[in-house]
Amino acid sequence: MNLSSANSKISAQRIVGFSREKNALFQWLAAPDAGSQIFSVTGIGGIGKTTLLTELNAGARRTSTRTLWMDGQICLQTPGAFLSCLEMSLEIEYGLTRATDETMLAYAVRELTRQRTVLIIDNCEHIDYLESWLLASLLPRLAEAECLLILASRRGLPTKWHSHPLWSKRIHSYPLELFSREEIYEYLQDSGLSPVLQVDIVQKTGGHPLLLALTLDMLLRQEPERQEREYQLPGILSAELLKEASSPFMYEALQLLSLLPAADQTILNQLLAHPLSASEYAELSRLSCVRTSMNGLCLHQLVSRMLREDYQRRDPGQYHRMRSRTLELLTGRFPASNTLQQMQIAAHVLELYREQLPVAGTYTDFSTVRTQERQRGYEPGDLPYLHRFLEASLARSDWQSELIAAGEHHALLEDIAAHDPGSIVVLCNSSGIPLGFSAGLRLHALTLPLLDRYAPAHRELLGELAGPLYSLPAEAADTLFILLAAVDTEQPYYQPEELGAMLLQSWLVYTSGGLRTIVATADNQLNLLLPLLGFQEQIQSRSKQVAPTGLIVWDLDFRQVTFEVWVQRVFQLAVQAPEAVLAEEPQSLDWKDVKQIVQHLYKDALLEEIPLVQRLGLAGEYVRQQVQHILTDKQPPYPLTELEQSLLRESYLQKNYRKSQLAEAFHMSRTTFYRHSRLAFIHLGYVLTRVLRDIDLHGDR
């Protein structure tokens, strides 16, 4: 991605990535008999296609290879436009002119076959206008030449190209992906921004090159003391998408797709105010951020998240109504879905309602979980990584050290890898390098002896549950006992809590397919969190005679509990009717106004000088009393959560700690702390909106 910075700390343009594509170009240039080939560069808007073409253009020119650049928006309208653009490019770049008695096509073929040539065409969205002419008239004449066509578009070449008997074998596809964490930090390394702000940028931009470039440029134009943490990004991506989604109904359909893991035309039309025709559905499927799956259309993950955030901010009432309807639809489809589809639905529901997950600050913030950091099964080459993660975890006395006999953790990992490798889930980066893992045993007659050896207290902890498992055949095993988990705390690109959230998400998704998951822990955070995520406590685990103090056994049994019941248990606040309450409310107060009120809460005179308070004609004392009541109420009013209430109370009412100390007290990074603080102000704004509406209705001030 290209970076032109106004800040003196970045003295030159910065290009990150593209090694795969540049290597492919250099191999073609170096081949003694390269032959004509096609490079198809694809990706969503702002992903860096034009930047890559610029790099390939410069690389080809450095080798003195004839290189031509054309704009598909102009040259792909008609054959005449294509040949005219090519003729103009040859004249401008190389001073070549066509003889008056030579046809344009003959001239183009002669020049493209006379010497090795790289022809770059950007913006090939409408190459289908010319594909018949290109495949029938021009390209056959180039088949024996040495001509490389580099074509960039959002969706890629039409099907006819990939099924062509000659050219299908010469097409090399290069879909551009979001920046990896390593590439993002490489991009930011000379920016001069603080490490805390860099982490915030990493999480907010999600690796989207355009968002990253615009965000960095915006921040570097500000004075260091004015660089704001609370910048807004979804609108940037929304504007980019609107260039493709030219009609309002199309953008409405994109918003709805952001709430669903996948949807066909029938499902979309059940929810859309403007049902899509067959041609409109086909048009939607051609957008760069949309792909077609077995279950319908899917939205690009980052685009989906950004659109949801934008949707929620612009129209919170409608957003919550539509989210509730999609949740009903997903839970209704769950029982009839296959295991893979069920796992996809579960993962999407966790993402859709992540801001309402309890104590989300530490283990359940799934906002940065991306497909690039994916989970997979265990591979033998992973074992050295897993041992290293485990050793570092044991040095910190993490939760898995409590049940396993002292000194036996590494031996247990070796035995799990040898006897039950399918119970190991490995979290890895985009290059396949492990970042963390969880491992356990699927309980049956062949694995229970391992528990006897490594976790001798398990019989008493599991109680009557353990007995029947000793005679259970391996093929009937449906209970997974999580025994080990660790993440890579030495790498610089991911925070431990991010990796922990990814592992927890993998547990929940994996379990939703009909398994029972058992976890034994004395970790206070997990013991608070697990029951709120639907885990049930095994009462016998409280016995001090059989287990270390504080060790509790939890299980989540999807063999007995249906997905719908679990959803209602975990997201009870979200599934019940508060959406209807929000829908009836006026627009919420701006969170910045709410923050200003809370910051001056104990200064009634200053409160009365705040423009919002003046517009409402309220006394400072009254505003203070209302906010104090909200933040000290035993049951915080929806949508303010207990965590958010506690966070605001500690920060602005009690003021016993500095912000950095508060972040540590809430087991959050400072970046996560600030993100939740802002969400707390937004939710407090909804509550104050209701309070002030009641004032207008009843005149009680």
XYZ file of C-alpha atoms in Angstrom:
701
model
C 0.000 0.000 0.000
C 1.200 3.459 -0.856
C 1.874 5.962 1.901
C 2.649 9.614 1.243
C 3.075 11.256 4.620
C 3.060 14.897 5.564
C 5.063 14.019 8.642
C 8.820 14.485 8.364
C 9.392 11.222 10.216
C 8.335 9.336 7.090
C 10.605 10.625 4.374
C 9.658 8.317 1.538
C 6.711 6.408 0.170
C 6.227 3.117 1.942
C 5.228 -0.091 0.176
C 4.324 -3.150 2.229
C 3.752 -6.678 0.963
C 3.272 -7.818 -2.651
C 6.304 -10.151 -2.572
C 4.311 -12.991 -4.176
C 3.183 -10.890 -7.118
C 6.560 -9.197 -7.661
C 8.346 -12.555 -7.600
C 5.923 -13.894 -10.230
C 6.677 -10.907 -12.476
C 10.449 -11.283 -12.093
C 10.228 -15.003 -12.888
C 8.343 -14.227 -16.100
C 10.826 -11.502 -17.040
C 13.790 -13.815 -16.386
C 12.414 -16.855 -18.241
C 14.183 -17.447 -21.586
C 10.892 -18.410 -23.259
C 8.182 -16.849 -21.101
C 5.241 -17.121 -23.480
C 2.112 -15.010 -23.217
C 0.385 -15.127 -19.836
C -2.289 -13.302 -17.861
C -1.991 -12.108 -14.250
C -5.435 -11.457 -12.749
C -5.205 -9.156 -9.718
C -8.405 -8.990 -7.638
C -9.637 -7.567 -4.347
C -12.158 -5.315 -2.629
C -12.053 -1.554 -3.012
C -9.043 0.043 -1.336
C -7.144 -3.226 -0.962
C -4.165 -1.976 -3.000
C -4.701 -3.151 -6.581
C -3.548 0.092 -8.202
C -0.593 0.320 -5.832
C 0.465 -3.195 -6.821
C 0.157 -2.356 -10.522
C 2.354 0.689 -9.945
C 4.989 -1.516 -8.330
C 4.830 -4.081 -11.143
C 5.044 -1.304 -13.716
C 8.183 0.103 -12.056
C 9.727 -3.364 -11.717
C 9.220 -4.173 -15.403
C 10.613 -0.805 -16.513
C 13.755 -1.308 -14.437
C 14.554 -4.316 -16.618
C 14.055 -2.211 -19.780
C 11.067 -4.349 -20.755
C 8.506 -2.508 -22.854
C 5.722 -1.648 -20.422
C 2.350 -0.083 -21.246
C -0.380 1.134 -18.868
C -4.052 1.511 -19.813
C -7.203 2.428 -17.897
C -9.976 -0.126 -18.335
C -12.684 2.454 -17.679
C -11.724 4.046 -21.011
C -10.195 1.291 -23.127
C -12.682 -1.525 -22.475
C -15.736 0.172 -23.951
C -15.277 -0.968 -27.583
C -12.561 -2.670 -29.685
C -11.862 0.710 -31.286
C -11.369 2.354 -27.877
C -9.004 -0.437 -26.831
C -6.847 -0.156 -29.962
C -6.850 3.658 -29.811
C -5.659 3.634 -26.190
C -2.945 1.112 -27.028
C -1.788 3.182 -29.998
C -1.691 6.339 -27.878
C 0.268 4.592 -25.124
C 2.882 3.339 -27.611
C 3.290 6.833 -29.028
C 3.496 8.630 -25.684
C 5.750 6.101 -23.969
C 8.008 5.008 -26.823
C 7.502 7.510 -29.661
C 6.044 4.874 -31.995
C 3.491 5.760 -34.650
C 1.279 3.736 -36.949
C 1.673 3.921 -40.698
C -1.326 5.435 -42.439
C -1.968 2.311 -44.517
C -1.766 -0.079 -41.545
C -4.898 -1.082 -39.647
C -5.057 -0.454 -35.905
C -5.364 -4.179 -35.122
C -2.403 -5.141 -37.327
C -0.309 -2.379 -35.741
C -1.221 -3.518 -32.204
C -0.404 -7.164 -32.957
C 2.908 -6.242 -34.609
C 4.083 -4.149 -31.676
C 2.917 -6.586 -28.989
C 4.680 -9.506 -30.700
C 7.839 -7.687 -31.821
C 9.464 -7.775 -28.367
C 8.688 -8.859 -24.830
C 5.931 -6.593 -23.490
C 4.067 -6.078 -20.225
C 0.575 -4.632 -20.761
C -1.067 -3.411 -17.545
C -4.790 -2.610 -17.508
C -6.339 -1.204 -14.325
C -10.097 -1.004 -13.562
C -11.143 -4.042 -15.621
C -14.606 -4.201 -14.057
C -16.303 -4.306 -17.464
C -13.937 -6.532 -19.394
C -16.983 -8.650 -20.247
C -17.922 -5.896 -22.746
C -14.910 -6.928 -24.848
C -14.241 -10.520 -23.837
C -15.615 -12.027 -27.064
C -13.458 -9.731 -29.214
C -10.377 -10.167 -27.023
C -10.629 -13.963 -26.933
C -11.533 -14.332 -30.622
C -9.583 -11.557 -32.364
C -6.669 -10.158 -30.361
C -5.403 -12.808 -27.947
C -5.128 -15.642 -30.539
C -2.596 -13.445 -32.399
C -0.565 -13.076 -29.174
C -0.522 -16.758 -28.229
C 3.000 -17.366 -29.540
C 4.382 -13.993 -28.453
C 5.966 -12.940 -25.156
C 3.256 -10.653 -23.827
C 2.200 -10.449 -20.181
C -1.245 -8.977 -19.539
C -1.767 -7.782 -15.966
C -5.484 -7.162 -15.400
C -6.822 -5.657 -12.176
C -10.468 -5.767 -11.134
C -12.550 -6.205 -8.039
C -14.225 -9.466 -9.045
C -11.698 -11.049 -11.402
C -12.042 -12.450 -14.901
C -15.411 -13.869 -16.028
C -15.947 -17.629 -16.144
C -15.441 -17.763 -19.931
C -11.759 -16.876 -19.467
C -11.143 -19.660 -16.949
C -12.809 -22.244 -19.201
C -11.061 -21.154 -22.411
C -9.123 -24.101 -23.935
C -5.945 -22.048 -24.537
C -5.894 -19.180 -22.057
C -7.319 -20.916 -18.974
C -3.929 -22.611 -18.424
C -2.107 -19.280 -18.768
C -4.125 -17.361 -16.179
C -2.514 -16.788 -12.768
C -4.860 -15.367 -10.130
C -3.594 -13.061 -7.382
C -6.388 -12.184 -4.948
C -5.154 -9.439 -2.605
C -5.854 -9.919 1.099
C -5.907 -7.632 4.113
C -2.564 -6.803 5.637
C -1.292 -9.364 8.131
C -0.370 -8.117 11.597
C 3.305 -8.206 10.639
C 2.631 -6.048 7.577
C 0.549 -3.538 9.558
C 3.315 -3.029 12.110
C 5.896 -2.817 9.326
C 3.755 -0.089 7.782
C 3.556 1.812 11.086
C 7.096 1.293 12.337
C 8.477 4.691 11.245
C 5.314 6.674 11.914
C 6.461 8.108 15.242
C 3.095 7.239 16.826
C 3.067 5.848 20.341
C 2.895 2.044 20.765
C -0.541 2.378 22.406
C -1.904 4.357 19.476
C -0.372 1.906 16.996
C -2.183 -0.986 18.695
C -5.423 1.002 18.478
C -4.897 1.620 14.744
C -4.185 -2.081 14.189
C -7.467 -3.062 15.796
C -9.614 -0.361 14.213
C -8.398 -0.682 10.626
C -8.425 -4.484 10.581
C -5.579 -4.586 8.057
C -7.481 -2.729 5.310
C -4.781 -0.799 3.395
C -6.926 2.201 2.433
C -8.251 2.616 5.963
C -4.734 2.252 7.327
C -3.303 4.866 4.955
C -6.122 7.372 5.553
C -6.001 6.897 9.311
C -2.245 7.342 9.522
C -2.331 10.358 7.236
C -5.085 11.924 9.360
C -3.191 11.397 12.599
C 0.159 12.606 11.287
C -1.391 15.892 10.195
C -2.283 16.611 13.823
C -0.069 17.815 16.608
C 1.018 14.902 18.863
C -1.037 16.191 21.775
C -4.136 16.390 19.565
C -3.922 12.914 18.068
C -7.311 11.544 19.006
C -8.061 7.985 19.973
C -11.736 8.366 19.152
C -11.503 8.728 15.366
C -14.249 7.259 13.212
C -13.411 4.857 10.367
C -16.494 2.915 9.187
C -17.745 5.862 7.140
C -14.591 5.781 5.003
C -15.209 2.214 3.967
C -18.922 2.886 3.543
C -18.116 5.672 1.105
C -15.838 3.326 -0.850
C -18.614 0.730 -1.034
C -21.128 3.306 -2.201
C -19.019 3.741 -5.332
C -20.021 0.160 -6.202
C -23.488 0.017 -4.631
C -24.976 2.712 -6.801
C -28.595 2.412 -5.626
C -30.069 2.747 -2.114
C -31.656 -0.709 -2.210
C -28.239 -2.214 -2.970
C -26.690 -0.543 0.052
C -29.659 -1.682 2.173
C -28.987 -5.244 1.010
C -25.305 -4.887 1.968
C -26.285 -3.700 5.432
C -28.522 -6.723 5.834
C -25.785 -9.068 4.598
C -23.552 -7.652 7.331
C -25.962 -9.184 9.869
C -25.932 -12.670 8.302
C -23.191 -15.266 7.763
C -24.706 -15.994 4.315
C -28.055 -15.394 2.631
C -29.719 -16.395 -0.608
C -32.299 -14.320 -2.451
C -35.219 -15.852 -0.539
C -33.766 -15.015 2.889
C -32.805 -11.487 1.854
C -36.284 -10.822 0.507
C -37.853 -11.979 3.780
C -36.047 -9.132 5.540
C -35.681 -6.359 2.954
C -38.210 -3.574 2.593
C -37.436 -3.630 -1.147
C -37.317 -7.278 -2.320
C -34.552 -7.974 -4.819
C -35.336 -9.124 -8.331
C -33.239 -11.862 -9.904
C -31.190 -9.287 -11.834
C -30.656 -7.158 -8.717
C -29.522 -10.205 -6.746
C -27.078 -11.016 -9.541
C -25.839 -7.415 -9.471
C -25.327 -7.668 -5.706
C -23.296 -10.858 -6.162
C -20.901 -9.042 -8.503
C -19.752 -6.496 -5.905
C -16.108 -6.874 -4.894
C -16.905 -7.333 -1.202
C -19.429 -10.123 -1.846
C -18.627 -13.744 -2.587
C -20.910 -16.649 -3.449
C -21.045 -19.685 -1.157
C -23.166 -22.839 -0.970
C -25.582 -21.004 1.333
C -25.897 -17.817 -0.685
C -23.990 -14.533 -0.668
C -21.370 -13.710 1.989
C -19.932 -10.313 2.817
C -16.192 -9.772 3.261
C -15.451 -10.066 6.996
C -13.928 -6.619 7.492
C -16.561 -4.944 5.337
C -19.244 -6.744 7.325
C -17.899 -5.455 10.642
C -17.450 -1.909 9.383
C -20.946 -1.767 7.874
C -22.479 -3.049 11.112
C -20.698 -0.393 13.140
C -21.777 2.297 10.682
C -25.359 0.969 10.634
C -25.555 0.903 14.430
C -24.236 4.437 14.748
C -26.532 5.935 12.084
C -29.794 4.162 12.984
C -29.495 2.255 16.283
C -33.199 1.462 16.582
C -33.454 -0.099 13.120
C -30.112 -1.854 13.612
C -31.274 -3.570 16.808
C -34.616 -4.539 15.258
C -32.963 -6.130 12.232
C -30.328 -7.822 14.357
C -33.051 -9.386 16.494
C -34.893 -10.635 13.381
C -31.740 -12.158 11.931
C -31.004 -13.882 15.246
C -34.465 -15.467 15.190
C -33.855 -16.594 11.622
C -30.429 -18.091 12.431
C -31.614 -19.981 15.513
C -34.526 -21.335 13.495
C -32.180 -22.653 10.787
C -29.662 -24.125 13.238
C -31.268 -27.561 13.932
C -31.578 -28.451 10.226
C -28.027 -27.331 9.353
C -25.049 -29.657 9.046
C -22.178 -29.491 11.550
C -20.086 -27.065 9.511
C -23.037 -24.741 8.962
C -23.897 -24.894 12.664
C -20.348 -23.872 13.566
C -20.548 -20.993 11.083
C -23.852 -19.836 12.567
C -22.463 -20.055 16.109
C -19.365 -18.049 15.176
C -21.487 -15.397 13.499
C -23.848 -15.064 16.471
C -20.873 -14.588 18.789
C -19.595 -11.812 16.524
C -23.042 -10.257 16.084
C -23.648 -9.913 19.819
C -20.064 -9.605 21.038
C -20.594 -6.167 22.611
C -23.250 -7.675 24.880
C -21.128 -10.579 26.048
C -20.469 -10.276 29.799
C -17.039 -9.127 31.032
C -16.082 -8.791 27.413
C -12.923 -6.875 28.198
C -10.618 -9.831 28.709
C -11.698 -13.052 27.072
C -14.690 -12.351 24.849
C -13.733 -9.412 22.664
C -14.030 -11.091 19.275
C -13.844 -7.816 17.327
C -10.282 -8.479 16.136
C -10.780 -12.162 15.283
C -10.246 -12.446 11.533
C -10.068 -15.218 9.014
C -6.352 -14.522 8.627
C -5.799 -15.742 12.181
C -7.423 -19.082 11.674
C -7.772 -22.229 13.716
C -6.855 -25.627 12.333
C -6.106 -29.150 13.438
C -2.823 -30.236 14.950
C 0.178 -30.974 12.735
C 3.339 -32.736 14.007
C 5.496 -29.722 13.189
C 3.470 -27.660 15.681
C 4.761 -29.487 18.755
C 7.925 -27.396 19.401
C 5.811 -24.214 19.299
C 3.205 -25.661 21.652
C 5.847 -26.752 24.164
C 7.347 -23.244 24.118
C 3.950 -21.610 24.697
C 3.215 -24.084 27.484
C 6.548 -23.469 29.226
C 5.959 -19.710 29.263
C 2.416 -20.247 30.532
C 3.582 -22.501 33.360
C 6.083 -19.850 34.423
C 3.111 -17.519 34.957
C 1.093 -20.219 36.793
C -1.787 -20.017 34.332
C -4.989 -21.936 34.923
C -4.077 -25.252 33.284
C -1.318 -25.879 35.845
C -3.853 -26.403 38.650
C -5.314 -29.800 37.789
C -2.312 -31.492 36.162
C 0.257 -33.138 38.420
C 3.388 -31.039 38.908
C 6.005 -31.507 36.194
C 3.699 -33.547 33.951
C 2.359 -30.867 31.606
C 4.806 -31.403 28.763
C 4.479 -35.180 28.975
C 0.682 -34.802 28.867
C 0.932 -32.656 25.733
C 3.117 -35.311 24.087
C 0.602 -38.046 24.953
C -2.367 -36.010 23.708
C -0.537 -35.408 20.421
C 0.195 -39.144 20.151
C -3.169 -40.593 21.251
C -5.813 -37.914 20.628
C -4.433 -35.269 18.219
C -7.948 -34.438 17.055
C -8.637 -32.726 20.394
C -5.882 -30.151 19.803
C -6.943 -26.882 18.202
C -4.102 -24.710 16.912
C -4.484 -20.992 16.344
C -2.121 -19.753 13.629
C -1.340 -16.621 11.650
C -1.769 -16.118 7.916
C 1.532 -17.943 7.278
C 0.433 -21.001 9.260
C 2.767 -20.293 12.216
C 1.140 -21.293 15.552
C 0.040 -18.465 17.844
C -1.676 -20.527 20.529
C -3.452 -23.790 21.210
C -5.920 -25.610 23.370
C -5.641 -29.334 24.021
C -7.630 -31.881 25.932
C -8.946 -35.388 25.740
C -12.109 -36.760 24.262
C -13.149 -38.981 27.132
C -13.511 -42.694 26.439
C -12.027 -46.021 27.526
C -8.653 -45.429 25.851
C -8.075 -41.856 27.101
C -9.305 -42.113 30.711
C -6.080 -43.892 31.792
C -4.197 -40.771 30.678
C -6.369 -38.700 32.994
C -5.636 -41.158 35.815
C -1.928 -40.584 35.255
C -1.769 -36.839 34.670
C -4.802 -35.516 36.582
C -5.474 -38.022 39.393
C -8.086 -35.750 41.020
C -10.323 -35.924 37.980
C -12.453 -38.850 39.261
C -13.549 -36.929 42.314
C -13.989 -33.734 40.295
C -16.140 -35.392 37.661
C -18.054 -37.485 40.174
C -20.594 -39.899 38.742
C -19.927 -38.485 35.273
C -16.583 -40.334 35.099
C -17.796 -43.904 35.702
C -19.576 -44.752 32.424
C -16.776 -43.165 30.376
C -14.303 -45.935 31.316
C -16.200 -48.401 29.148
C -17.152 -46.012 26.352
C -15.708 -46.893 22.886
C -13.673 -44.185 21.135
C -16.154 -43.791 18.283
C -18.920 -42.880 20.748
C -16.918 -40.164 22.571
C -18.803 -36.875 22.742
C -17.201 -35.187 25.778
C -14.077 -33.018 25.519
C -12.087 -32.216 28.677
C -9.933 -29.106 28.052
C -6.668 -29.602 29.975
C -4.063 -27.307 28.412
C -4.146 -23.921 26.726
C -1.482 -21.336 26.021
C -0.689 -18.506 23.625
C 2.509 -17.013 22.267
C 3.264 -14.032 24.489
C 6.695 -13.421 22.947
C 5.586 -12.359 19.454
C 5.011 -8.579 19.098
C 1.949 -8.502 16.853
C -0.926 -9.821 19.009
C -1.926 -9.041 22.554
C -2.403 -12.063 24.837
C -6.052 -11.189 25.445
C -6.719 -11.143 21.690
C -5.315 -14.638 21.323
C -7.247 -15.737 24.398
C -10.459 -14.454 22.816
C -9.705 -16.419 19.654
C -9.197 -19.616 21.658
C -12.400 -19.091 23.624
C -14.323 -18.480 20.438
C -12.956 -21.728 19.012
C -14.159 -23.612 22.116
C -17.671 -22.232 21.831
C -17.929 -22.778 18.086
C -16.465 -26.294 18.269
C -18.789 -27.227 21.124
C -21.929 -25.966 19.370
C -21.726 -28.900 16.962
C -23.120 -31.294 19.594
C -20.285 -31.871 22.071
C -19.969 -31.546 25.791
C -17.003 -29.413 26.895
C -15.528 -29.620 30.416
C -13.152 -27.032 31.887
C -11.588 -27.072 35.359
C -10.145 -23.771 36.572
C -9.429 -21.623 39.611
C -8.911 -18.526 37.448
C -11.216 -15.836 38.847
C -11.890 -14.275 35.449
C -12.907 -17.595 33.918
C -14.987 -18.569 36.937
C -16.925 -15.328 36.555
C -17.213 -15.631 32.805
C -18.025 -19.282 32.119
C -21.449 -19.397 33.848
C -22.434 -16.274 31.946
C -21.529 -18.073 28.725
C -23.881 -20.946 29.514
C -21.453 -23.262 31.336
C -22.905 -25.194 34.293
C -20.959 -25.760 37.504
C -20.417 -29.329 38.715
C -21.314 -29.060 42.402
C -18.899 -31.772 43.582
C -16.005 -29.679 42.247
C -16.363 -27.356 45.251
C -15.164 -30.068 47.635
C -11.882 -28.996 49.263
C -11.037 -32.630 49.958
C -10.625 -33.519 46.295
C -9.307 -30.371 44.636
C -7.234 -27.274 45.267
C -9.125 -24.388 46.822
C -11.057 -22.422 44.234
C -10.870 -25.075 41.492
C -14.264 -25.387 39.839
C -15.393 -27.759 37.082
C -17.657 -26.290 34.417
C -19.382 -27.994 31.527
C -21.338 -26.834 28.507
C -23.403 -29.690 27.122
C -24.659 -29.200 23.584
C -25.789 -32.822 23.553
C -28.702 -31.796 25.763
C -29.024 -28.013 25.351
C -30.170 -26.803 21.940
C -28.438 -23.881 20.298
C -31.583 -21.762 20.618
C -31.718 -22.329 24.385
C -28.036 -21.489 24.718
C -28.484 -18.279 22.720
C -31.356 -17.198 24.934
C -29.383 -18.072 28.055
C -26.264 -16.175 27.028
C -27.844 -13.265 25.195
C -30.961 -12.987 27.322
C -30.756 -9.224 27.449
C -30.326 -9.075 23.697
C -33.018 -11.600 22.778
C -35.730 -10.184 24.995
C -37.579 -7.082 23.936
C -35.142 -4.176 24.544
C -34.844 -3.658 20.777
C -38.455 -2.534 20.838
C -37.591 -0.046 23.575
C -34.692 1.361 21.564
C -36.815 1.556 18.446
C -39.269 3.875 20.171
C -36.578 6.191 21.501
C -35.331 9.375 19.896
C -31.746 9.559 18.662
C -29.326 8.979 21.532
C -27.274 11.834 22.961
C -23.866 12.197 21.373
C -21.337 10.222 23.409
C -18.961 13.212 23.494
C -21.650 15.313 25.218
C -22.218 12.484 27.687
C -18.481 12.267 28.377
C -18.335 15.999 29.044
C -21.187 15.697 31.550
C -19.527 12.827 33.411
C -16.141 14.578 33.469
C -17.665 17.606 35.250
C -20.101 15.640 37.366
C -19.166 17.215 40.700
C -19.158 20.803 39.406
C -22.769 21.897 39.029
C -21.825 25.319 37.676
C -19.675 23.808 34.921
C -22.437 21.331 34.096
C -24.820 24.212 33.466
C -22.346 25.745 31.000
C -22.354 22.634 28.803
C -24.294 23.501 25.596
C -26.408 20.325 25.769
C -27.506 21.038 29.356
C -28.271 24.652 28.422
C -30.369 23.576 25.430
C -32.393 21.279 27.676
C -32.782 23.953 30.319
C -31.679 21.640 33.147
C -30.120 22.469 36.480
C -26.591 21.121 37.003
C -27.607 19.551 40.309
C -30.425 17.619 38.633
C -28.139 16.264 35.885
C -25.591 15.190 38.494
C -28.213 13.355 40.550
C -29.530 11.484 37.518
C -26.094 10.313 36.385
C -25.112 9.323 39.926
C -28.282 7.275 40.254
C -27.648 5.498 36.938
C -24.031 4.668 37.799
C -24.781 3.417 41.322
C -28.027 1.562 40.610
C -27.910 -2.123 41.566
C -29.171 -3.186 38.135
C -27.835 -0.886 35.378
C -30.572 0.116 32.912
C -30.318 -1.296 29.381
C -28.160 -1.006 27.322
C -25.575 -0.073 29.978
C -23.884 -3.278 31.192
C -22.544 -3.977 34.666
C -18.993 -3.830 33.346
C -19.599 -0.430 31.720
C -21.373 0.894 34.805
C -18.499 -0.227 37.021
C -15.937 1.224 34.631
C -17.597 4.675 34.610
C -18.221 4.588 38.349
C -14.579 3.821 39.142
C -13.307 6.359 36.601
C -15.522 9.365 37.348
C -17.378 8.880 40.618
C -14.861 7.245 42.928
C -11.633 8.314 41.159
C -9.396 6.058 43.254
C -7.130 5.034 40.381
C -5.364 6.503 37.380
C -6.524 5.338 33.936
C -3.562 2.982 33.548
C -4.282 1.470 36.978
C -7.962 1.088 36.099
C -7.119 -0.761 32.908
C -4.991 -3.173 34.915
C -7.702 -3.570 37.555
C -10.222 -4.516 34.843
C -7.706 -6.937 33.271
C -7.618 -4.961 30.030
C -4.982 -3.375 27.861
C -5.218 0.422 27.786
C -6.517 0.248 24.221
C -9.291 -2.164 25.189
C -10.055 -0.018 28.251
C -10.536 3.109 26.134
C -12.684 1.216 23.626
C -14.999 -0.009 26.382
C -15.057 3.445 27.963
C -16.356 4.898 24.742
C -18.979 2.160 24.411
C -19.996 2.906 28.004
C -20.577 6.585 27.126
C -22.658 5.567 24.102
C -24.850 3.269 26.209
C -25.125 5.844 28.992
C -26.325 8.249 26.295
C -29.236 5.909 25.518
C -30.174 5.772 29.194
C -30.008 9.560 29.595
C -32.127 9.893 26.448
C -34.907 7.962 28.192
C -34.517 10.014 31.372
C -34.672 13.326 29.502
C -37.643 12.139 27.435
C -39.494 11.451 30.685
C -38.633 14.981 31.792
C -40.281 16.404 28.681
C -43.340 14.212 29.180
C -43.876 14.902 32.868
C -42.188 18.265 33.368
C -40.337 16.951 36.435
C -36.992 18.688 36.758
